[in-house]
Structure formats: C-alpha cells, structure tokens
Coordinates of C-alpha atoms in Angstrom, one line a residue:
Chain H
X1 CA -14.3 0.6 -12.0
X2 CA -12.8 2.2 -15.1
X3 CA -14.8 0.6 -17.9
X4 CA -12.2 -0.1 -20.8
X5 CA -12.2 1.5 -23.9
X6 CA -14.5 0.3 -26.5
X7 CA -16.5 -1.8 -23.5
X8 CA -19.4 0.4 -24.5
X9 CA -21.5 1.2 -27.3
X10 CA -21.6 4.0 -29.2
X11 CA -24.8 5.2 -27.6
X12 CA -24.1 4.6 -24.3
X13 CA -20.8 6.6 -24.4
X14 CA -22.4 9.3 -25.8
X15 CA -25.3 9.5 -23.4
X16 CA -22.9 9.5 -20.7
X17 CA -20.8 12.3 -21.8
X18 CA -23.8 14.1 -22.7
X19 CA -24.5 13.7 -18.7
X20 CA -21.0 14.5 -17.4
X21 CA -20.9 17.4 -19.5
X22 CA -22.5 20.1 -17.6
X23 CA -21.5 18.9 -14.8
X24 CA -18.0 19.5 -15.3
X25 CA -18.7 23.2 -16.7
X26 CA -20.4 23.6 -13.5
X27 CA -16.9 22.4 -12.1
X28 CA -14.7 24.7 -14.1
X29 CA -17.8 27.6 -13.2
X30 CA -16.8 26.9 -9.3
X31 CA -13.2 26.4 -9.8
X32 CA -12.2 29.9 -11.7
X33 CA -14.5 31.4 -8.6
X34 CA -12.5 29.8 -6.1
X35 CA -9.3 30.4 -7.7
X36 CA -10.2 34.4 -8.4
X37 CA -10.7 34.1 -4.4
X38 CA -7.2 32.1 -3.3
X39 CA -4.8 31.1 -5.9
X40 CA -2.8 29.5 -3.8
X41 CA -5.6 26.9 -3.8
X42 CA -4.1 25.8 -7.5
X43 CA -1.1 23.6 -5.5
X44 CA -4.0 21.6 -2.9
X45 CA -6.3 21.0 -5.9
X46 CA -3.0 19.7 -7.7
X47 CA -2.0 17.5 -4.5
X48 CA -5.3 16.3 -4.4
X49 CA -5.4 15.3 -8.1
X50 CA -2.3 13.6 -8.0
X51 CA -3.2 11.5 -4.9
X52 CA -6.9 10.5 -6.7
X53 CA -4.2 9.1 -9.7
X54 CA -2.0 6.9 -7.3
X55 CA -5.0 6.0 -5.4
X56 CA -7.0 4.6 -7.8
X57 CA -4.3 3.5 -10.2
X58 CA -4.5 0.5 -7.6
X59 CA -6.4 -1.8 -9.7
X60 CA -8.0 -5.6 -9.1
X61 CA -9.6 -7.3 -12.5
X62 CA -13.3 -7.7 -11.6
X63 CA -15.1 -9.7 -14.0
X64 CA -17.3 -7.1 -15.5
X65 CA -15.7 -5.0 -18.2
X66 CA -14.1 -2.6 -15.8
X67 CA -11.9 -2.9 -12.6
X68 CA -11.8 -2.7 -8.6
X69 CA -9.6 0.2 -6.9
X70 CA -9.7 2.8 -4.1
X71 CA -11.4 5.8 -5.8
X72 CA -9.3 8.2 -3.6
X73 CA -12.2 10.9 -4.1
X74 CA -13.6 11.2 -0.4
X75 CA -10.4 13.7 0.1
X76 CA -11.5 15.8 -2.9
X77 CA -15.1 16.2 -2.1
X78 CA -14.6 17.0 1.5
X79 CA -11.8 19.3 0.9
X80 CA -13.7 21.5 -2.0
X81 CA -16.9 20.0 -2.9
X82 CA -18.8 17.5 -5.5
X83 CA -18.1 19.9 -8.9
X84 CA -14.6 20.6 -8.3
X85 CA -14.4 17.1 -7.4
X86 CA -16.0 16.5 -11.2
X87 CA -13.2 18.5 -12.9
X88 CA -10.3 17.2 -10.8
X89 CA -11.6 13.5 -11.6
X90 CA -11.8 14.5 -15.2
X91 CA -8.4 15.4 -15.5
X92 CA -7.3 12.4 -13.7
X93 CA -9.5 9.9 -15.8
X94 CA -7.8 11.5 -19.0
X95 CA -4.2 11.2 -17.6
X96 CA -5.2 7.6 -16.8
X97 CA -6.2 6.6 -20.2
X98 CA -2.9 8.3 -21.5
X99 CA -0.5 7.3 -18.9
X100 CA -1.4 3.8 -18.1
X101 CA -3.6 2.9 -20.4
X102 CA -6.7 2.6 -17.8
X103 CA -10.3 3.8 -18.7
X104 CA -10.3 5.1 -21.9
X105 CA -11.3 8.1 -24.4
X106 CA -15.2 6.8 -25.7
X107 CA -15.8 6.2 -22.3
X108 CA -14.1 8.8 -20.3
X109 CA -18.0 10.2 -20.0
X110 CA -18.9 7.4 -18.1
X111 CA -16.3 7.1 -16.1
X112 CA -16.5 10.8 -14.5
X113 CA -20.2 9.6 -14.0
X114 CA -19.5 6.8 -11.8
X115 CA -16.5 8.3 -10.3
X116 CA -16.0 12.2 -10.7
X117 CA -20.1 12.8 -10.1
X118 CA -22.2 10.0 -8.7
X119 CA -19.7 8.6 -6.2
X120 CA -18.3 11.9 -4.6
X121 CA -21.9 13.2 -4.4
X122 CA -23.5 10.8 -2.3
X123 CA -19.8 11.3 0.4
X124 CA -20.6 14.6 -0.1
X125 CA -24.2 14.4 1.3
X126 CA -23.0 11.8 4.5
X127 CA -20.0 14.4 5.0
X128 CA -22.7 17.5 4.9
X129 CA -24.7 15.5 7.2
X130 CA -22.4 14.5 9.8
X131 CA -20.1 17.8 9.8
X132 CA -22.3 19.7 12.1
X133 CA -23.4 17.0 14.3
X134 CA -20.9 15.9 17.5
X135 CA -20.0 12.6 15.1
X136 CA -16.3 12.0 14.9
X137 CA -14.5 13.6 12.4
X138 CA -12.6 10.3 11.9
X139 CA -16.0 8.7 11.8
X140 CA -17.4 11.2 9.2
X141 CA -14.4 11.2 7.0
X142 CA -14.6 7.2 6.8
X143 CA -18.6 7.0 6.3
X144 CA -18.0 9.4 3.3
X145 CA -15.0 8.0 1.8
X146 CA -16.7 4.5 1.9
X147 CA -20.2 5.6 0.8
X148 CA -17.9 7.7 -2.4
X149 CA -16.6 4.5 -3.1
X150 CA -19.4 2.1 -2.9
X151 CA -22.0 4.0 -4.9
X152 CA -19.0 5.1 -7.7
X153 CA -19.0 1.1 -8.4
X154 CA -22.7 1.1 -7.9
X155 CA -22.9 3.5 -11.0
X156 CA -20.7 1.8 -12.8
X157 CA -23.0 -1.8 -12.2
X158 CA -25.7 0.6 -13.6
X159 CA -24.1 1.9 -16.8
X160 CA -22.8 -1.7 -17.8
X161 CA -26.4 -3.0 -17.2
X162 CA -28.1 -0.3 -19.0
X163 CA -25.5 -1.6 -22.0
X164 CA -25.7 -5.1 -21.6
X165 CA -29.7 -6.2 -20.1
X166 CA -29.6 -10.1 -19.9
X167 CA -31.7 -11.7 -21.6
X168 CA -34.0 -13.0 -18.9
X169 CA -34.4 -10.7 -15.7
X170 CA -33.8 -7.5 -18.2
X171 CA -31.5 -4.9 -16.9
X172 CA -32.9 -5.7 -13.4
X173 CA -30.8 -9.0 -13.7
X174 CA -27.9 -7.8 -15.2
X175 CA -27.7 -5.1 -12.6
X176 CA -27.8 -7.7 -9.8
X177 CA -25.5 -9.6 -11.5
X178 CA -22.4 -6.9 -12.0
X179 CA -23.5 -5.7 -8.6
X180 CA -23.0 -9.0 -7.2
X181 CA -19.6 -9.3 -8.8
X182 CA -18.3 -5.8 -8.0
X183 CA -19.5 -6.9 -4.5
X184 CA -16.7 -9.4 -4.0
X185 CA -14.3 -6.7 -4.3
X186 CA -15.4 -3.8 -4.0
X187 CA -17.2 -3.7 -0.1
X188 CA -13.6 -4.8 1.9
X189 CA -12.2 -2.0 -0.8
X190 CA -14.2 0.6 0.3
X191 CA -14.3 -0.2 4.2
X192 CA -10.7 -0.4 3.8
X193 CA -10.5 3.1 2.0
X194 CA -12.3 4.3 4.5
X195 CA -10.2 3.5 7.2
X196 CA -7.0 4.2 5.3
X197 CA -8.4 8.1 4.5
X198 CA -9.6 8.7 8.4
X199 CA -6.0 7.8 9.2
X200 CA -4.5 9.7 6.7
X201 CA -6.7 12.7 8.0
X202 CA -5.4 11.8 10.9
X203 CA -1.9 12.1 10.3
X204 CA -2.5 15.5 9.0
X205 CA -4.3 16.8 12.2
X206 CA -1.6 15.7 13.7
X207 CA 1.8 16.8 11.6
X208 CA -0.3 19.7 9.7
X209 CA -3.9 21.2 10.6
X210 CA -3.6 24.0 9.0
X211 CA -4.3 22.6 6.0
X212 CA -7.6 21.4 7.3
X213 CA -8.1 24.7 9.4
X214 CA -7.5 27.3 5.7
X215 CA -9.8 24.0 3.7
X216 CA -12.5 24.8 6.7
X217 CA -13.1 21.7 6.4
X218 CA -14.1 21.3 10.0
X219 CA -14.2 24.0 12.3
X220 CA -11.0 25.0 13.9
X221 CA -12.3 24.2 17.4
X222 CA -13.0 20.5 16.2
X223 CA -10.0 20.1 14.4
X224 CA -8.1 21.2 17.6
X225 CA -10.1 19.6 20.0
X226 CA -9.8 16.0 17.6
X227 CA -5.5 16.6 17.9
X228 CA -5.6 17.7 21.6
X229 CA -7.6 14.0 22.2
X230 CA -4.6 12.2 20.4
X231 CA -2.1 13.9 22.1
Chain I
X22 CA 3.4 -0.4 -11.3
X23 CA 4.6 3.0 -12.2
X24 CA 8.1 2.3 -13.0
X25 CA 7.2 2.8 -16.7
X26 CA 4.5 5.3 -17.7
X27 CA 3.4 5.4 -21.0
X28 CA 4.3 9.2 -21.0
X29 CA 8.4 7.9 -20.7
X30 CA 7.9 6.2 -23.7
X31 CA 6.0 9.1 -25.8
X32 CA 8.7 10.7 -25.1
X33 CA 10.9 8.6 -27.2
X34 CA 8.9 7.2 -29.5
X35 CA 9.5 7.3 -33.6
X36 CA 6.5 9.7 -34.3
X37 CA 7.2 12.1 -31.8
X38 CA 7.9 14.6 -34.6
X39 CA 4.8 14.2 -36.3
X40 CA 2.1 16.7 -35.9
X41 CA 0.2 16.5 -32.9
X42 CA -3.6 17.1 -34.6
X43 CA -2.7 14.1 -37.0
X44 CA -1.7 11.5 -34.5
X45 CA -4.7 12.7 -32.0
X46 CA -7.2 12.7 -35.6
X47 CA -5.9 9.2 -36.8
X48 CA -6.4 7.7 -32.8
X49 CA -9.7 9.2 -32.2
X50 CA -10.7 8.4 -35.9
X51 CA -10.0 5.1 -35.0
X52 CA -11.7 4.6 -31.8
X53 CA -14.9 6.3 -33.2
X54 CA -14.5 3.8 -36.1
X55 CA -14.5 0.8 -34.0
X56 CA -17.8 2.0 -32.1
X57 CA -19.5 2.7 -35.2
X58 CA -18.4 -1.0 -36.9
X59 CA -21.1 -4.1 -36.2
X60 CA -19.3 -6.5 -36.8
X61 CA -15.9 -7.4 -35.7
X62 CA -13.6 -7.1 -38.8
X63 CA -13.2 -3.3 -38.8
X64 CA -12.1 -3.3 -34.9
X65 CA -9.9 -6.1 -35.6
X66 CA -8.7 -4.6 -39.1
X67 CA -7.5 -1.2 -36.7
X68 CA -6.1 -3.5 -34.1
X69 CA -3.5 -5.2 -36.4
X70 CA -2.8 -1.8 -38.5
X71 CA -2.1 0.6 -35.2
X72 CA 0.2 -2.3 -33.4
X73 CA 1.9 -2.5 -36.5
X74 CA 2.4 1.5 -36.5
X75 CA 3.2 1.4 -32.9
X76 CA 5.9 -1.5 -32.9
X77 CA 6.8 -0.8 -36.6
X78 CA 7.0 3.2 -36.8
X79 CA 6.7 4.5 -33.2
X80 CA 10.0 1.6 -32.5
X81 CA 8.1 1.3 -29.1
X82 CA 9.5 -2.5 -28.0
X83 CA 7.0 -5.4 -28.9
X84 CA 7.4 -6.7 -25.3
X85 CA 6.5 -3.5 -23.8
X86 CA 3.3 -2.8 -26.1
X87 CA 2.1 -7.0 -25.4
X88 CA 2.8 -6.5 -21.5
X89 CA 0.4 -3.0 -21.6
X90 CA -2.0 -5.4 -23.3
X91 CA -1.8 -8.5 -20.8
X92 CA -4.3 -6.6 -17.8
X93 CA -6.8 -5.2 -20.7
X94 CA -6.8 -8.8 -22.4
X95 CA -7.4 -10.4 -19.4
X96 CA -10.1 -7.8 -18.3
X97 CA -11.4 -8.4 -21.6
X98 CA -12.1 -12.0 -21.4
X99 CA -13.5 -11.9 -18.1
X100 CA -16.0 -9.4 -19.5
X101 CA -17.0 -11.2 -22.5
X102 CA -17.5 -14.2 -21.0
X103 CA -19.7 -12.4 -19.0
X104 CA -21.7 -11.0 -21.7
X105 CA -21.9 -14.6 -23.3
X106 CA -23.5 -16.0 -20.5
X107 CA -26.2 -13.6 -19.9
X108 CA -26.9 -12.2 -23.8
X109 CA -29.0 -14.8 -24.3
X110 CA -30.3 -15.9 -28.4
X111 CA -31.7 -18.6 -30.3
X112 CA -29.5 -21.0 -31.2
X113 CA -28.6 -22.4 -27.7
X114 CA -25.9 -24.4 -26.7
X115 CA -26.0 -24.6 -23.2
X116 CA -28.5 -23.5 -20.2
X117 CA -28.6 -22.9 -16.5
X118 CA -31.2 -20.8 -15.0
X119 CA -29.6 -19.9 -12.1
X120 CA -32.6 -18.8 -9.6
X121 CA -35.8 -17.3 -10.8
X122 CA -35.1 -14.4 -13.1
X123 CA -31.8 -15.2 -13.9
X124 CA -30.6 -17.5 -15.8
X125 CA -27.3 -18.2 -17.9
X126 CA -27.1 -19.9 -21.5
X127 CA -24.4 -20.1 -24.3
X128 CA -25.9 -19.1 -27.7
X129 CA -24.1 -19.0 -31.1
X130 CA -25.8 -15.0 -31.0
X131 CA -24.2 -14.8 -27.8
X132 CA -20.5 -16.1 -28.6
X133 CA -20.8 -13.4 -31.8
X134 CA -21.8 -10.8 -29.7
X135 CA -19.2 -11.8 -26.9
X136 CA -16.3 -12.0 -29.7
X137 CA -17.8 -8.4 -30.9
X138 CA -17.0 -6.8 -27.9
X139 CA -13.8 -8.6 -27.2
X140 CA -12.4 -7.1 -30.8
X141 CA -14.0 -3.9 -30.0
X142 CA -12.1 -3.5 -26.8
X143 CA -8.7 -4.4 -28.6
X144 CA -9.4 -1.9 -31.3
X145 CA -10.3 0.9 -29.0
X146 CA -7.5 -0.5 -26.6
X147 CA -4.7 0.0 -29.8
X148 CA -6.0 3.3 -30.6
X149 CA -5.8 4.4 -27.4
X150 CA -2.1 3.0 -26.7
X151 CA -1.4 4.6 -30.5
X152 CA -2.4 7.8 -29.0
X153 CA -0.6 7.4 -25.3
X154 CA 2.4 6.2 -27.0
X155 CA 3.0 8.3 -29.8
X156 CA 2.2 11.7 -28.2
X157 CA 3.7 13.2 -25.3
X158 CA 1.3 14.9 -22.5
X159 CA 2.9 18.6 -23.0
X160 CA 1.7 18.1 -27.0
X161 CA -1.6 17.3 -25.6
X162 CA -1.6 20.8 -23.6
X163 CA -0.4 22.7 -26.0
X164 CA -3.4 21.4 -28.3
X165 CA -5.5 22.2 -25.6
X166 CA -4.4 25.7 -25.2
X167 CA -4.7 25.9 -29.0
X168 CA -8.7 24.7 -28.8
X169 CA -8.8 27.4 -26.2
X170 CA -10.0 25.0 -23.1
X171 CA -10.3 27.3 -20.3
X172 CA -7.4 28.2 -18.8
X173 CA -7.6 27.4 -15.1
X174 CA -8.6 23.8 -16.6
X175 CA -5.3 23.6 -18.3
X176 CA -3.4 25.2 -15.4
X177 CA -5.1 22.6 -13.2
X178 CA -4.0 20.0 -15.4
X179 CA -0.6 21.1 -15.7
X180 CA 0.1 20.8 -12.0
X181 CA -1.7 17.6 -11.4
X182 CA 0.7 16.4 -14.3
X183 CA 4.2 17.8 -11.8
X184 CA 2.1 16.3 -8.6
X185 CA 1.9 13.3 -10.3
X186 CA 5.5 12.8 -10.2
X187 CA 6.1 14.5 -7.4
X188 CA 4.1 12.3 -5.4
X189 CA 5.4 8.9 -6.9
X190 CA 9.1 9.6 -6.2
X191 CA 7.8 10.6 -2.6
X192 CA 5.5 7.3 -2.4
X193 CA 8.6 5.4 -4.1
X194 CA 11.1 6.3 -0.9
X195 CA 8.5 6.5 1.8
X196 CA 7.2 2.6 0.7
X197 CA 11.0 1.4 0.3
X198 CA 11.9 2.4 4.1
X199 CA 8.7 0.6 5.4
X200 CA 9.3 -2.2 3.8
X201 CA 12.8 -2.6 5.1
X202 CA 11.0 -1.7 8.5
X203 CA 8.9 -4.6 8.1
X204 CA 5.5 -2.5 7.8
X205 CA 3.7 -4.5 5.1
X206 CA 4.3 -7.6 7.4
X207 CA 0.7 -8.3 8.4
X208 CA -2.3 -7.2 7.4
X209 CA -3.2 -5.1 10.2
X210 CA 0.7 -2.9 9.9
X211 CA 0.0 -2.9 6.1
X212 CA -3.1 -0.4 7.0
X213 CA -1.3 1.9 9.4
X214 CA 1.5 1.7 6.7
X215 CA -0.3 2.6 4.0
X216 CA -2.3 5.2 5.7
X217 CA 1.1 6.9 6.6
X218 CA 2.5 6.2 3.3
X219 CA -0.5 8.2 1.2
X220 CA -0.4 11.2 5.1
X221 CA 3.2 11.4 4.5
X222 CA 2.9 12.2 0.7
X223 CA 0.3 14.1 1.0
X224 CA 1.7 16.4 3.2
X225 CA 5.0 16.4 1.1
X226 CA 3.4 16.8 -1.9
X227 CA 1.4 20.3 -0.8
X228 CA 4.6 21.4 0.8
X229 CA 6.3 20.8 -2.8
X230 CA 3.3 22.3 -4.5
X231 CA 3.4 25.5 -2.1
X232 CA 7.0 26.1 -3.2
X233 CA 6.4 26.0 -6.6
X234 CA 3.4 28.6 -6.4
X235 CA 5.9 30.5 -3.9
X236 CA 8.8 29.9 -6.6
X237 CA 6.8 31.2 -9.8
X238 CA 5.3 34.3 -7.2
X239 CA 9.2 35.2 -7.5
X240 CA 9.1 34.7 -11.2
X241 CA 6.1 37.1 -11.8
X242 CA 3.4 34.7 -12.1
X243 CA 0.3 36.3 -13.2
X244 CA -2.3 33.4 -13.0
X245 CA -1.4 31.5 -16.2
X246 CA 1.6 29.3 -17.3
X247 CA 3.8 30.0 -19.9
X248 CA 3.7 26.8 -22.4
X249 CA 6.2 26.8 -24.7
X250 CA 5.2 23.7 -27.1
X251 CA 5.3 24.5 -31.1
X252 CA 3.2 22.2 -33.1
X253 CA 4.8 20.4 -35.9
X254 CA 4.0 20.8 -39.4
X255 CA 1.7 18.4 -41.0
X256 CA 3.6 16.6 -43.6
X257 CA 2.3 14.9 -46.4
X258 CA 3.7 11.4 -46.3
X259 CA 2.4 10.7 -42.8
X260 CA -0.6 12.7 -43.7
X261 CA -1.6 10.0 -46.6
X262 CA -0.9 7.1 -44.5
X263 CA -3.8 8.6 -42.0
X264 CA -5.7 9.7 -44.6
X265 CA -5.6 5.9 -46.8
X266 CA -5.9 4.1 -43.0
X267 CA -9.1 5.9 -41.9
X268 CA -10.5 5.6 -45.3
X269 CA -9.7 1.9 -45.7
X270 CA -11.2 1.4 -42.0
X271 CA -14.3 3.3 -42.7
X272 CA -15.0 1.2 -46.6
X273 CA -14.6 -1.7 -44.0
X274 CA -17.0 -0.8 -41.5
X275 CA -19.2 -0.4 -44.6
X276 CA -18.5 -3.2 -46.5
X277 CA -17.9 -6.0 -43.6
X278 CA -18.9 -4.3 -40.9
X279 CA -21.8 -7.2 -40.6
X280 CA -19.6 -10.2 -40.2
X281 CA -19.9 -12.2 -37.5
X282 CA -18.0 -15.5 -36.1
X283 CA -20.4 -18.0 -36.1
X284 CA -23.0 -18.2 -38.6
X285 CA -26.3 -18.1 -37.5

C-alpha cells in the first residue's frame, strides 16, 4: 500500500500533503494534551509505533505502484484515537522510507492519507459503534482492524486513479481496475489482520489487562468479564 | 527482512561526516527535480549520478545498494506495465477492450509514458537510498530539533526509534523458538503463532518502554530528551559537488526534460 517514491506526480503529492497536513497538527494538538495529562503514555504510543513498523513492513508486490501488508493501525486507533493515530503513522511512514527503503519522501503525504487518516478513521467509527453495544470485544476489535485495513488500500486505489485515469472508463475505470488488483491481496490480508489483532488483544486480556483497563479502552467490567469467559 | 536496516549502514557509510543539511538538500533537491522533469533523461541522469555517489563515495557495497533495488524494480515494472495498458494514445499497437468501459491497448504515448514513470521511480528511489544511506537517523533528529519541530513529535519519534529495536530483537527470539516448536507448520498454527508472536512483543515491548520512562524518572527527566548530535561543518569541496550536481540536473530538466523513448 506504500506508493513508491516518485510513483506520483508532482501535483498529486503535493495535494495530498496539503490534505494530511492539518491533520497531523490536529495529531500533535491531541498528543501534547494527552501527554500534559499522563506522560507515562510516551512508552505505549512508542510500543504502538514500533509494532505499526513491523506490522506493516510485511510487504507482498501488488501490481499497482505500491504494495500489500498488514497496516497494524486498528491497535493505534482503538488504543488513542484517529489523530494520534495520524502522527504515530507519520513517524512510522518516514522511518520506513529511511530504514527500508518503503514509501518514500514526495509521497509520504499520501501515504498518511491512505494509511495514518483514511484507514484508521473508518476502524475508528466501527470500533465507536460497537464499543457500547453487547458485541464481542474480540468481534469489535477484528471488524475495526479489517475495516482500517480495507479502506487504507481503498484510498490508496483512489489516489493512484486520481493520478493515472485510463483512458476509456476515466478514473471510474482505473479505480476499478487497482481496486480489483489490490483485491487479490488485500481482502484475505485484512480478514487475516483481523483475526491476528483480536487474538493479540486476547493475549493481553489474558497475561495483562491493565493495559487495556488504564487505555479505557473498554470498560473494566468488560474487560474482566471477556478474561473471566476464557478462563 | 530486518537483518540489515539501512540505518546499520548509515552508520558506516563514507559521507557520514558530511554535513547533515547538505546531504538532506542534495537528496530532496533531487527527488523534487525528478518530479518536476517530463521527460525521462533528468530522472535517469540523477539515478546514475547518486548510485555512483552511493557505491563510489558513501563505499556502501554494490551488492547491497542492487539487492535494496531488486523489490522497488520489480514493483516498478509491475506498475508501469500497468500504466501502459490502460494510458491509452494514438499511435496504437495493440487493443483489447476488456468489458464495456474498460478496455486495454499498447500505444507508442503509452510505452513513453510507462518508461517516464519507471525512470521517475528510480530517480526518486536513488535519492531516497542517497539520503537513507548516507545519513544516520540521530542526524535526522538533531536537524529536526534544529527546525524546531515540536518537541513531543521528536520525543515520540525518538522512542518509536528504541521500540523499533526493541521489538525486533524480541520478535527475532520469540519467532526462533516457534519455529523449532513447529508453530509455522500449517496454516491454521501459523495464526495462533503469529498472534502470540506480535501479544508476546507487545507486552515486552511496553514492559521495556515502562522501564525506560521509570529509568530516566531516576535520571531527572523533565519531559524532553537530551540530544546530543553536533552538526558538521559544511565544507566546500562537497559543497561544490552538490551545488554543480543540482545545477547540472536542473539545465537538464530544462534543456531535455522533453525527451521521450519512442518518437511519436
């Protein structure tokens, strides 16, 4: 899902960072808040960054100008929100282009798009949703890990149509073309992230719910009630 | 996959003692170059002259530098045949219309614009890998202290950079004792094994990163980390060589920046 550097055109990359922009002042706006609140929140957001890197440094060549991975931001956006999810995925798109040589600098705008914004937004909304309902936590956590991961690539089929309309069917066309692509891929990817982050929330309930319990991420008496049900 | 991060070979490299501004000016120059270029001589002109600097100055091993371009190639092609098949033109060498409103065709407009944006992506790729492999990630905070990006940002950034490694030595031991456990045997175990693999470091990880808080606490942390990193001076030697190569890449982008493969 990382498009490669110089995949883009000039305008395009610029458009895009002129979108991501605010949205990661917004991010470091609600990150100096929550870290005037509880510093020790510094090390989690850390953790969490560091997991997003391995997770999606798992990449598949797709044929589109970009690649298929886990994006590994479900756990971000649940734990502390879309916008601290922007700057967190900002960080780890840069240390991505200059560790490993994925994603890239021109298009480092697009890329926290499609995965820092876009994607954690819409697992955002299905976790928001399904929190306060008597859905699973398991359940919940998979739904908005998988929907994270399927609209990120759905943004990314967006921004590469938007750059390269075919020439008959338009950008509608070209859309349903890298869409169809990333498809391949990217739906057993995202199912499979799914399951892999309810279990990994599941491990944690069970070895260390604390974590979860100071995150409120769900309420005490769910998280408690979910580890008493495994036990 | 993350034996060898470009970061261990920053560390190393021949230019490491040149000054931090220059190397991140001459790679950004570049890639900004290449995006502004038409045609594909300029991104192509970059592409020879930063693997030369990379291989030649930086002494970072040719085989290294062509393996880190193997997965972007490859990408690379996929995409462009890609963008041949559905840019379309009016010289046409080949058609399929697939269903109605899509169609494919080959076009001699199509293979320029296809070999464009190949060039294009090795250009920006070389200036990227000039900039990953010639400048250390603790030169890249220090500049960013120095351009005054908000702290927490750059605090945030620094301990995603320790997680980083913290977690892969963690993911490293936890995957070689599953593995010997047989736990990547099916597809099914792979799952659980993975799902315990990313728990397990997880958990490790935010124990790790609640001793460090807990260890600077002891060391009178105040909220922001002491960087020591000292920029080098600029000198002029290397200073020319940017200078002459960003000059002689824009005149191209200029001059030839029109070219294409095939003429039309």
């Amino acid at each position: 899902m990382h498009i490669m550097e110089g995949f883009l055109p000039l305008q395009w990359c610029l458009v895009w960072w002129i979108v991501a922009l605010p949205c990661v002042i917004f991010g470091i706006y609600q990150l100096k808040k929550i870290l005037a609140a509880d510093r020790e929140a510094l090390p989690l957001l850390g953790v969490t960054g560091g997991f997003i890197f391995i997770l999606s440094s798992l990449k598949l060549p797709s044929v589109t100008g970009s690649c298929s991975h886990p994006t590994g931001t479900g756990l971000s956006t649940i734990s502390f929100g879309p916008w601290i999810t922007a700057v967190v995925c900002s960080i780890v798109l840069l240390f991505q282009s200059l560790f490993l040589a994925h994603g890239g600098l021109s298009v480092l705008g697009a890329n926290i798009v499609s995965m820092g914004i876009i994607g954690p937004l819409a697992g955002y909304a299905i976790y928001r949703v399904l929190r306060d309902t008597r859905a699973d936590i398991f359940l919940t956590v998979f739904l908005a890990t998988a929907v994270a991961d399927m609209v990120t690539y759905v943004t990314t089929s967006l921004q590469l149509a938007l750059a390269y309309p075919a020439e008959t069917g338009g950008f509608a066309g070209s859309f349903i073309l890298f869409l169809g692509i990333f498809a391949v891929t990217q739906v057993p990817l995202a199912i499979v992230e799914g399951i892999v982050l309810a279990l990994v929330f599941k491990y944690i309930i069970a070895l260390k719910p604390d974590i979860l319990i100071r995150l409120k991420v769900f309420s005490e008496e769910r998280i408690l009630k979910a580890r008493g049900e495994m036990e | 996959m993350f034996e060898e991060l470009l970061e261990d070979i920053a560390q190393e490299n021949g230019l490491r003692e040149i000054n931090t501004y220059l190397k991140l000016c001459t790679g950004i120059g570049a890639i900004i170059l290449c995006l502004a270029s038409s045609g594909f001589v300029p991104p192509l002109f970059i592409a020879v002259i930063l693997s030369a600097a990379i291989i030649i100055l930086a002494r970072v091993p040719p085989a290294t530098y062509a393996e880190l371009f193997i997965l972007p190639a490859g990408f690379a092609v996929m995409s462009v045949a890609g963008i041949i098949l559905i840019t379309g033109g009016q010289n046409v060498l080949w058609h399929w219309d697939v269903f109605p409103g899509l169609a494919f065709s080959i076009t001699k407009e199509s293979i320029n614009e296809g070999f464009f944006v190949f060039c294009r992506v090795m250009g920006g790729m070389s200036a990227l890998c000039f900039i990953s492999l010639t400048t250390p990630m603790t030169d890249i905070f220090t500049a960013f202290r120095q351009c005054r990006v908000p702290e927490p940002v750059i605090d945030l950034m620094m301990i995603i950079y320790r997680t980083i490694f913290i977690l892969m030595d963690q993911v490293v031991q936890v995957y070689q004792a599953q593995v010997m456990r047989l736990g990547y045997s099916a597809y099914r175990e792979s799952i659980q094994s993975f799902a315990t693999l990313c728990g397990a470091a997880f958990i490790a990880s935010w124990d790790a990163g609640d001793d460090l808080i807990h260890a600077m606490d002891a060391r009178c942390y105040d909220g922001r980390f002491a960087l020591l990193g000292e920029n080098r001076p600029v000198e002029l030697v290397p200073c020319l060589a940017a200078a002459v190569f960003l000059a002689a890449s824009a005149g191209i982008v200029i001059c030839a920046g029109r070219f294409s493969l095939l003429q039309v």
